[in-house]
PDB file of C-alpha atoms in Angstrom:
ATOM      1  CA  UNK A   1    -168.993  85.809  -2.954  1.00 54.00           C
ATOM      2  CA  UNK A   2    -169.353  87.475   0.376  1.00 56.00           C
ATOM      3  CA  UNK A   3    -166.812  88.776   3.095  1.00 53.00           C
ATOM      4  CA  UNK A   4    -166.720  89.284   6.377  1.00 55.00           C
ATOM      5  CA  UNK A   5    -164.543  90.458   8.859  1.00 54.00           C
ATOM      6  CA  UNK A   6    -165.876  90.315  12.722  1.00 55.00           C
ATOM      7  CA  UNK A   7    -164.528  90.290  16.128  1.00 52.00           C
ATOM      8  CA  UNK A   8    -165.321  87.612  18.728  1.00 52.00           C
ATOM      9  CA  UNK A   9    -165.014  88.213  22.746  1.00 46.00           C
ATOM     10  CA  UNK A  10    -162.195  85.623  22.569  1.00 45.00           C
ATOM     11  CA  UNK A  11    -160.717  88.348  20.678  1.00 49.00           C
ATOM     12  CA  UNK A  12    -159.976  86.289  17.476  1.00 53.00           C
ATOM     13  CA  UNK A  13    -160.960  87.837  13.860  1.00 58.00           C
ATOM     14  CA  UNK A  14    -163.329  85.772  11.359  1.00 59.00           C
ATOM     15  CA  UNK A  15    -163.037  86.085   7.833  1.00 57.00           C
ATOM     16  CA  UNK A  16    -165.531  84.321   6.546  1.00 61.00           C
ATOM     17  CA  UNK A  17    -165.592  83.995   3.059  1.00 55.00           C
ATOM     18  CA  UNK A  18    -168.844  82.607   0.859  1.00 55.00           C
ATOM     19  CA  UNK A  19    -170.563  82.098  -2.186  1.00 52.00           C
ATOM     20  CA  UNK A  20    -173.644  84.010  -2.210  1.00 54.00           C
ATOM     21  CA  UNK A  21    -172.734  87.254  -3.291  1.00 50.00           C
ATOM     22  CA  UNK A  22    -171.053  85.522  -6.594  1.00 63.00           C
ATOM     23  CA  UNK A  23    -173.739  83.907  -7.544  1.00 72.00           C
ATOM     24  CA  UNK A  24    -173.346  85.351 -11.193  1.00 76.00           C
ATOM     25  CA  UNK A  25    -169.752  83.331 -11.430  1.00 78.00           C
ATOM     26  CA  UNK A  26    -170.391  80.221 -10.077  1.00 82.00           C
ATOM     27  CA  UNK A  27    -173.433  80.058 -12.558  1.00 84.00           C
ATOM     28  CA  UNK A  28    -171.135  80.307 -15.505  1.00 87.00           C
ATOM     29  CA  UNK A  29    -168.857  77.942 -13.933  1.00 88.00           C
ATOM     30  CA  UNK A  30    -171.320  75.370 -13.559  1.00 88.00           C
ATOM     31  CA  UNK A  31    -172.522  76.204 -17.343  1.00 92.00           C
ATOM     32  CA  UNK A  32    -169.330  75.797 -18.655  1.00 93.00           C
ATOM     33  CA  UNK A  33    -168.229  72.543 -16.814  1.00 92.00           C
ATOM     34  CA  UNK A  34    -171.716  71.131 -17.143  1.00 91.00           C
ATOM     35  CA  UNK A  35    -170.661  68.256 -19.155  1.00 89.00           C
ATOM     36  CA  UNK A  36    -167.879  67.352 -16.378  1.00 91.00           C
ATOM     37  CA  UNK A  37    -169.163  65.014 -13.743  1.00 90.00           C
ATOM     38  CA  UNK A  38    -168.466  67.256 -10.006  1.00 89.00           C
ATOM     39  CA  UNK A  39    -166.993  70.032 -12.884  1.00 91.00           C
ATOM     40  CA  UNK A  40    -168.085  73.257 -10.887  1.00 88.00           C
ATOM     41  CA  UNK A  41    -168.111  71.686  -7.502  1.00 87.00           C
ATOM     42  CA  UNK A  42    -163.992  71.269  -7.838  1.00 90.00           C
ATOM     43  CA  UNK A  43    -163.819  74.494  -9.725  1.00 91.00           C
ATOM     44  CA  UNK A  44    -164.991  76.416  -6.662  1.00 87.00           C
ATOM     45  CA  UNK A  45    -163.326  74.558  -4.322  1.00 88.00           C
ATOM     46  CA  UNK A  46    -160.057  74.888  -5.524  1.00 91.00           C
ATOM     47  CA  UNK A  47    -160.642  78.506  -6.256  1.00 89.00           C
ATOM     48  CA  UNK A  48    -161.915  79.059  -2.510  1.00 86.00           C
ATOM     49  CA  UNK A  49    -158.783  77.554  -1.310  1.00 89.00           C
ATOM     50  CA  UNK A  50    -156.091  79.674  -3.404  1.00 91.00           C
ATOM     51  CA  UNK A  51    -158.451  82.699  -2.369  1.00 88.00           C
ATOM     52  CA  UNK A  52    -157.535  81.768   1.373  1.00 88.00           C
ATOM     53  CA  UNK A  53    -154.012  81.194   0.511  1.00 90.00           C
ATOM     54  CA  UNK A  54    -153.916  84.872  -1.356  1.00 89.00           C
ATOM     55  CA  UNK A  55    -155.510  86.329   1.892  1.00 88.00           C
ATOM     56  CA  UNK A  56    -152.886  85.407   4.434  1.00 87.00           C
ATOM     57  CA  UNK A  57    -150.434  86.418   2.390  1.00 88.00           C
ATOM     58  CA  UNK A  58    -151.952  89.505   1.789  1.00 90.00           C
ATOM     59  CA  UNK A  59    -152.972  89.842   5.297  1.00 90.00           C
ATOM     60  CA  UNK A  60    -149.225  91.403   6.779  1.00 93.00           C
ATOM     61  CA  UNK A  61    -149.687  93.470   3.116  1.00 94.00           C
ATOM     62  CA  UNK A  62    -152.661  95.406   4.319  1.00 94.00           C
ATOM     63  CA  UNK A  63    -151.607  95.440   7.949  1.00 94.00           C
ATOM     64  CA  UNK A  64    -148.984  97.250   7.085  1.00 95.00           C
ATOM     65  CA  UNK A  65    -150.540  99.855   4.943  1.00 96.00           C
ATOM     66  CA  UNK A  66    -152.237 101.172   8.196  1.00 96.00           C
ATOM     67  CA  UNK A  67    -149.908 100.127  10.861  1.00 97.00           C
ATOM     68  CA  UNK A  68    -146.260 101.104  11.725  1.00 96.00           C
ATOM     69  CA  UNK A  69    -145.198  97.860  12.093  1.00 95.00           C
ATOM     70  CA  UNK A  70    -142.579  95.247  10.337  1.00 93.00           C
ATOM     71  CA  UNK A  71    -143.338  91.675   8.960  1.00 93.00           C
ATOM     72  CA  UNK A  72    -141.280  90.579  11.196  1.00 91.00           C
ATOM     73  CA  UNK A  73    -143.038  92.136  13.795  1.00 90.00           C
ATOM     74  CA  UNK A  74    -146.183  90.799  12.845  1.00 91.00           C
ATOM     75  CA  UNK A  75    -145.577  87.545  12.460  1.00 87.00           C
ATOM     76  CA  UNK A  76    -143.749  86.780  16.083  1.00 84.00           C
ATOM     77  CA  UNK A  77    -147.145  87.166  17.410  1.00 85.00           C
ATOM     78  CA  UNK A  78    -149.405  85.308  14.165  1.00 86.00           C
ATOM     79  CA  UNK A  79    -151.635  82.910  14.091  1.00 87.00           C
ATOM     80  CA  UNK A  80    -153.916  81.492  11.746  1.00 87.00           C
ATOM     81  CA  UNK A  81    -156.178  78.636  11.585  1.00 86.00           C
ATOM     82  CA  UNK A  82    -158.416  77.597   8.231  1.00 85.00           C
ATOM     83  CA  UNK A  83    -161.619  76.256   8.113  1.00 84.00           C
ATOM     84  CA  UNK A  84    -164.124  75.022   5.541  1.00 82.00           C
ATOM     85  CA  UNK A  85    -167.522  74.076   5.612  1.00 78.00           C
ATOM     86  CA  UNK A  86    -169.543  72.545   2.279  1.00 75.00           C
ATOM     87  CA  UNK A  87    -172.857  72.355   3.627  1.00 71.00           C
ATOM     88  CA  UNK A  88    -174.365  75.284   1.492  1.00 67.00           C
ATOM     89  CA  UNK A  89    -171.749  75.995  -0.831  1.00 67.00           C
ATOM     90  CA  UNK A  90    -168.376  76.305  -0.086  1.00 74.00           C
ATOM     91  CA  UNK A  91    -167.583  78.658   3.000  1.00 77.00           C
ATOM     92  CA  UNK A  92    -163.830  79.191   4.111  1.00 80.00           C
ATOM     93  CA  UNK A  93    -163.303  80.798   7.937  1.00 81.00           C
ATOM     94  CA  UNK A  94    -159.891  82.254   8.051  1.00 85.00           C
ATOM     95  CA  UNK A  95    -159.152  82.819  11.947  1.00 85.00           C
ATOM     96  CA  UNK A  96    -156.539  85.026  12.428  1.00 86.00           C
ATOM     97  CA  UNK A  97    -155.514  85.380  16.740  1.00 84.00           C
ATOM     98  CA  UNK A  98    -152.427  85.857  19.027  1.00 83.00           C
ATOM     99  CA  UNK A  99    -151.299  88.033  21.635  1.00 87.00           C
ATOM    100  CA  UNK A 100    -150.801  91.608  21.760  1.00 91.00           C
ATOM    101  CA  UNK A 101    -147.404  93.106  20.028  1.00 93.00           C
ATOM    102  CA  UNK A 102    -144.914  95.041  22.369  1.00 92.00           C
ATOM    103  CA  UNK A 103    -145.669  98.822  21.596  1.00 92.00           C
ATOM    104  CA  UNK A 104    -141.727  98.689  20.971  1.00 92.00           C
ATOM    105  CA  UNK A 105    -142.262  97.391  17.737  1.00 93.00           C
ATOM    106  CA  UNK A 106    -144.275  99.631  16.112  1.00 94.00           C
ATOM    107  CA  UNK A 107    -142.711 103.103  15.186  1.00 90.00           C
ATOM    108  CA  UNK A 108    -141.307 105.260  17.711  1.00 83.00           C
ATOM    109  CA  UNK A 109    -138.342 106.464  19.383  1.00 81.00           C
ATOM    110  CA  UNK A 110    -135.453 105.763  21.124  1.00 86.00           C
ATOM    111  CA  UNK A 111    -134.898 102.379  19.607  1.00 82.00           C
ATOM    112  CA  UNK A 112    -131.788 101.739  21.806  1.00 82.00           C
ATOM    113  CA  UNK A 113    -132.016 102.219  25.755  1.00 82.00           C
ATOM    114  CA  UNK A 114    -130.921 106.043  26.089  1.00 80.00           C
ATOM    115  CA  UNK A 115    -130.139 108.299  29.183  1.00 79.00           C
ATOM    116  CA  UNK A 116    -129.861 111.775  29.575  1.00 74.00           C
ATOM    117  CA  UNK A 117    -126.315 112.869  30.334  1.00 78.00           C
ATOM    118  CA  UNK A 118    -127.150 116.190  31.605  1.00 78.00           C
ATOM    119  CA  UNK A 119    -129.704 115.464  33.928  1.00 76.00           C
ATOM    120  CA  UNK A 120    -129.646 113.703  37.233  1.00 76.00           C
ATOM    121  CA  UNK A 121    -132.409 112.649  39.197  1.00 70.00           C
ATOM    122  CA  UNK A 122    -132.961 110.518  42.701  1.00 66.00           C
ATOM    123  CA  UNK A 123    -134.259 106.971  42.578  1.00 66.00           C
ATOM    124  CA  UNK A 124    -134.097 104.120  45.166  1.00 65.00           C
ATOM    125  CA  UNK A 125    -132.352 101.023  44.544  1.00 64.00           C
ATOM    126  CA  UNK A 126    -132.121  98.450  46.478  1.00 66.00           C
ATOM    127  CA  UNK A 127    -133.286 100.467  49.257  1.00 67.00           C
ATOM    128  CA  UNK A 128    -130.695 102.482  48.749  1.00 72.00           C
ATOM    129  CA  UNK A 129    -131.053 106.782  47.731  1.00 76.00           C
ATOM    130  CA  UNK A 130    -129.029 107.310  44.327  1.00 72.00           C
ATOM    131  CA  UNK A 131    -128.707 109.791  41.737  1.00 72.00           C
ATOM    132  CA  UNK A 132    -128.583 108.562  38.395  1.00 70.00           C
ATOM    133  CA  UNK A 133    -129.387 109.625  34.819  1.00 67.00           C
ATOM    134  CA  UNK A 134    -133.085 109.331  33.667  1.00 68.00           C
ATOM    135  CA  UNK A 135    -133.996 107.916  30.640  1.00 77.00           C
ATOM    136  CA  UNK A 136    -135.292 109.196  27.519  1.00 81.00           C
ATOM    137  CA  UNK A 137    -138.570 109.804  27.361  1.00 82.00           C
ATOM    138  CA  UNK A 138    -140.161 107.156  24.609  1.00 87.00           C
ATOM    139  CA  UNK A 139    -142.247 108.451  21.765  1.00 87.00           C
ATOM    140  CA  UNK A 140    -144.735 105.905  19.755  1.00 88.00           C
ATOM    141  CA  UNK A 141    -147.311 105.650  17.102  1.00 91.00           C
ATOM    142  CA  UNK A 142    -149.427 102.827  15.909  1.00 93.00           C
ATOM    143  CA  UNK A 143    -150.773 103.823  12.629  1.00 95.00           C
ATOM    144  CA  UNK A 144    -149.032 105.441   9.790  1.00 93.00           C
ATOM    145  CA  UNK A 145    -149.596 108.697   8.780  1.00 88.00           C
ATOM    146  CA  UNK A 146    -149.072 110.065  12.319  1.00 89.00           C
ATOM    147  CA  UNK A 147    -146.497 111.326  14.228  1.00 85.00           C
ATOM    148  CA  UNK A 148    -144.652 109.539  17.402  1.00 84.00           C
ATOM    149  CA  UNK A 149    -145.650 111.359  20.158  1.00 84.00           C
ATOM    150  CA  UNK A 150    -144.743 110.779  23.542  1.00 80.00           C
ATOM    151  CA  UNK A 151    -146.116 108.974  25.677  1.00 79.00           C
ATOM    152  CA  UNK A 152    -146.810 111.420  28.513  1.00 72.00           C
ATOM    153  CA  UNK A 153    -149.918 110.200  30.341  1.00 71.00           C
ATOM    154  CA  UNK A 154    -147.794 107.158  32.141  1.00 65.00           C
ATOM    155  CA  UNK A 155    -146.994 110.073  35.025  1.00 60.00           C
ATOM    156  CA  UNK A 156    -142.957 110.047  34.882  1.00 62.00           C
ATOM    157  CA  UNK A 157    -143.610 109.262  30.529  1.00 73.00           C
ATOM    158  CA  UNK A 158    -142.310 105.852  29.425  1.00 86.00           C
ATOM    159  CA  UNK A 159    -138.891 104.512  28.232  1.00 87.00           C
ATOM    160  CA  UNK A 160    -137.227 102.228  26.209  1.00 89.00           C
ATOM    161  CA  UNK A 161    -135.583  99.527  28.427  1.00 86.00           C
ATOM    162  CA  UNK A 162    -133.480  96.498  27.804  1.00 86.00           C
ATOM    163  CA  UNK A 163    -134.232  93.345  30.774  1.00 84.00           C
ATOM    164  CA  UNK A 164    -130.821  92.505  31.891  1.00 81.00           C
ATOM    165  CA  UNK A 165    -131.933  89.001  32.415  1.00 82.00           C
ATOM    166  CA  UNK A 166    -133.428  88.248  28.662  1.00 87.00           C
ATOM    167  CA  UNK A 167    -132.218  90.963  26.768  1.00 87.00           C
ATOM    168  CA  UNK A 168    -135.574  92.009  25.484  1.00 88.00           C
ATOM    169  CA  UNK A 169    -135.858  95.141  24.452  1.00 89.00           C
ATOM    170  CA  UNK A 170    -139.539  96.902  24.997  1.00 90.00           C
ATOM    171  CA  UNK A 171    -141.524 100.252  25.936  1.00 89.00           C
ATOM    172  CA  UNK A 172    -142.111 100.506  29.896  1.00 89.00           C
ATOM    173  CA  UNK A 173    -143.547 102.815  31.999  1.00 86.00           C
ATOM    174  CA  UNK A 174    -143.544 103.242  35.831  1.00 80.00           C
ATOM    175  CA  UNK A 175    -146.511 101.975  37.822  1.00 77.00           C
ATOM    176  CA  UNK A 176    -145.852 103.588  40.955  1.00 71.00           C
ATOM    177  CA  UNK A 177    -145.174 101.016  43.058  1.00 66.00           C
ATOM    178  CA  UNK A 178    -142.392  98.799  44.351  1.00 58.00           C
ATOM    179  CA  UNK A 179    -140.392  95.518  43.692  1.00 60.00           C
ATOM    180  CA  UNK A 180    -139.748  93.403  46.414  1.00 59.00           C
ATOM    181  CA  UNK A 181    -135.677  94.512  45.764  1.00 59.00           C
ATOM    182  CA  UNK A 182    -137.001  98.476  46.846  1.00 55.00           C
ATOM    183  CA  UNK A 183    -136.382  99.401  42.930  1.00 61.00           C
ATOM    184  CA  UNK A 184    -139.513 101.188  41.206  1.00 68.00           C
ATOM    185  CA  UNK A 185    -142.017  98.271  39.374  1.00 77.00           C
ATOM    186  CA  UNK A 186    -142.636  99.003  35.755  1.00 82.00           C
ATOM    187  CA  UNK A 187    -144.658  97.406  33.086  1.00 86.00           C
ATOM    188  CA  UNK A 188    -143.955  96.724  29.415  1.00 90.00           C
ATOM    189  CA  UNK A 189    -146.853  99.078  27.096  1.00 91.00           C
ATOM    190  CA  UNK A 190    -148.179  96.847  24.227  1.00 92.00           C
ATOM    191  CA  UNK A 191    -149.701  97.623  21.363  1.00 92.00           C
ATOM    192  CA  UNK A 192    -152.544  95.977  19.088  1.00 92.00           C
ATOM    193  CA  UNK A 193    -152.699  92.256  18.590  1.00 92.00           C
ATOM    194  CA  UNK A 194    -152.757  90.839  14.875  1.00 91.00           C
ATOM    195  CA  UNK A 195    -156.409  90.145  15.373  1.00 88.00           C
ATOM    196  CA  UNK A 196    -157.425  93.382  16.120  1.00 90.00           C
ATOM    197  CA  UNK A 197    -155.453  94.968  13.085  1.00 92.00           C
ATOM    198  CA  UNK A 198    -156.900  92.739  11.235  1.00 89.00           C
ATOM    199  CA  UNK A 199    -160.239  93.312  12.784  1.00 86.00           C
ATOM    200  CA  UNK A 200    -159.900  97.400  11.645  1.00 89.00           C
ATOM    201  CA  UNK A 201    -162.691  98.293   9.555  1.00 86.00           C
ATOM    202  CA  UNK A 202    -160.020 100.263   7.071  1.00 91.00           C
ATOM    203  CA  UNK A 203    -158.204  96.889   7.222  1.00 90.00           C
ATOM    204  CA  UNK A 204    -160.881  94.359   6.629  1.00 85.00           C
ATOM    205  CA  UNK A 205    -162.767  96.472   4.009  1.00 85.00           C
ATOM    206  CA  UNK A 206    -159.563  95.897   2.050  1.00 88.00           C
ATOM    207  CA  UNK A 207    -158.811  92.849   2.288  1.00 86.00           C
ATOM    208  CA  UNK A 208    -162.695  91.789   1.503  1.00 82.00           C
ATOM    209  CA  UNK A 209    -162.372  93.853  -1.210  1.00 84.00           C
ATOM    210  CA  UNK A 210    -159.073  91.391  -2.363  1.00 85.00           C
ATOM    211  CA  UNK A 211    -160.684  88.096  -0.872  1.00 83.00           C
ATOM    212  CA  UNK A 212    -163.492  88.966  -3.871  1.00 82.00           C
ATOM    213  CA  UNK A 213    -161.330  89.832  -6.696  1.00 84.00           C
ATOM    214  CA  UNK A 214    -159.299  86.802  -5.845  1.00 87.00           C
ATOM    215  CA  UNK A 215    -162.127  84.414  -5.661  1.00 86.00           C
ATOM    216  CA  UNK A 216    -163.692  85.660  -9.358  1.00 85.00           C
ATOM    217  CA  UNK A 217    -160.129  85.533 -11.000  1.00 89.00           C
ATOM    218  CA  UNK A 218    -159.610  81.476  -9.148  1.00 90.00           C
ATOM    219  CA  UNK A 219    -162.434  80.802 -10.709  1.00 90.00           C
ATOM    220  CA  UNK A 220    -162.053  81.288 -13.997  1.00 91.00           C
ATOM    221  CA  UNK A 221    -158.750  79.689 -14.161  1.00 93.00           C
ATOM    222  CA  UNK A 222    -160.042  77.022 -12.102  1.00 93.00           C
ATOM    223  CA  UNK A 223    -162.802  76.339 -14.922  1.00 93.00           C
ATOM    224  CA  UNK A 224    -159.927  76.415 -17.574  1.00 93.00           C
ATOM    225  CA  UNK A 225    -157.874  73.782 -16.262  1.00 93.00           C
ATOM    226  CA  UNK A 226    -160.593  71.342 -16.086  1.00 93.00           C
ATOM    227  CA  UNK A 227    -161.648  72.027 -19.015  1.00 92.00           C
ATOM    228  CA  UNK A 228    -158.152  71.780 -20.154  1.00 90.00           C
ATOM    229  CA  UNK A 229    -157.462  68.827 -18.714  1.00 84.00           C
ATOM    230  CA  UNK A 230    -155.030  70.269 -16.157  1.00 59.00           C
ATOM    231  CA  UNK A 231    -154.244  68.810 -12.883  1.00 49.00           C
TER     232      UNK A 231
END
């Protein structure tokens, strides 16, 4: 059996999964169920398809061992379609896609809205010249292993901010320009999509490397019920 893990334009992740490289198992299968009429054909069917369950579930699993992230976190933004073709053997295309994850979610710092007491600088709101406190400057990471570090190339550094309107809580940064109230425009900073963590080579590798040993162990149960008489 053979994986793959590739990235589209569309941005979606394929994990194809197929027979070839496991030739050597589906061989014995077929000489152990050759007295059962279809025997191998359902053996490595049902085995494909509780190797596809196996990989979604393991999918947040590995994410996680390389990203900062939460399963909760992951799946808000998950999506994952399943597709099978028989045409040369049994081939299982496990499309993982969705949007891109608020950089808030992954690790960093502050995770509340914070202010600096001690400081005071001038801002415009509502076309009107204040002084008010500015906000902590936001640290972030993606991957594990590394420190949150801040996130100084957004010019004034970005902050954690809570909308007043939705009460979603999320990374911004300044853009330098100006609502139409005269208050500074900002945008939210986001971080990887599920596809593309699943699309990271140290990712996919491992969960290819699962996808196989699933697949082999399936099969051989899948053989024994059969032959067992098991539904």
């Amino acid at each position: 059996m053979n994986t793959e893990a590739r990235t589209s334009r569309g941005g979606f992740i394929y994990v194809t999964v197929n027979e070839a490289a496991g030739q050597a198992a589906i061989e014995r299968a077929k000489t152990l169920l050759a007295g059962i009429p279809d025997g191998a054909d359902k053996a490595v069917r049902a085995s494909m398809s509780r190797t596809v369950d196996r990989l979604r579930r393991e999918s947040n699993r590995t994410i996680r061992e390389k990203y900062d992230i939460t399963d909760e976190g992951i799946r808000a933004e998950k999506n994952v379609r399943v597709s099978y073709s028989y045409q040369n053997g049994v081939q299982a295309t496990v499309t993982f896609s969705g949007h891109k994850i608020p950089l808030y979610r992954f690790g960093g710092s502050p995770k509340t809205p914070e202010v600096h007491r001690d400081r005071t600088v001038q801002a415009i709101v509502k076309g009107e010249e204040v002084w008010v406190h500015p906000s902590v400057q936001a640290s972030g990471r993606q991957f594990r292993g590394t420190a949150p570090s801040p996130l100084t190339k957004y010019g004034n550094g970005a902050f954690v901010q809570r909308m007043p309107s939705s009460g979603h809580i999320g990374i911004f940064a300044r853009t330098g320009g100006m609502t139409s109230e005269d208050s500074e425009a900002i945008k939210e900073l986001m971080g990887s999509s599920v596809a593309q963590m699943v699309g990271n080579q140290e990712v996919a590798e491992k969960l290819a490397g699962k996808a196989y040993k699933s697949f082999e162990s399936e099969l051989d149960k899948a053989v024994y019920r059969i032959l067992t008489g098991w539904r």
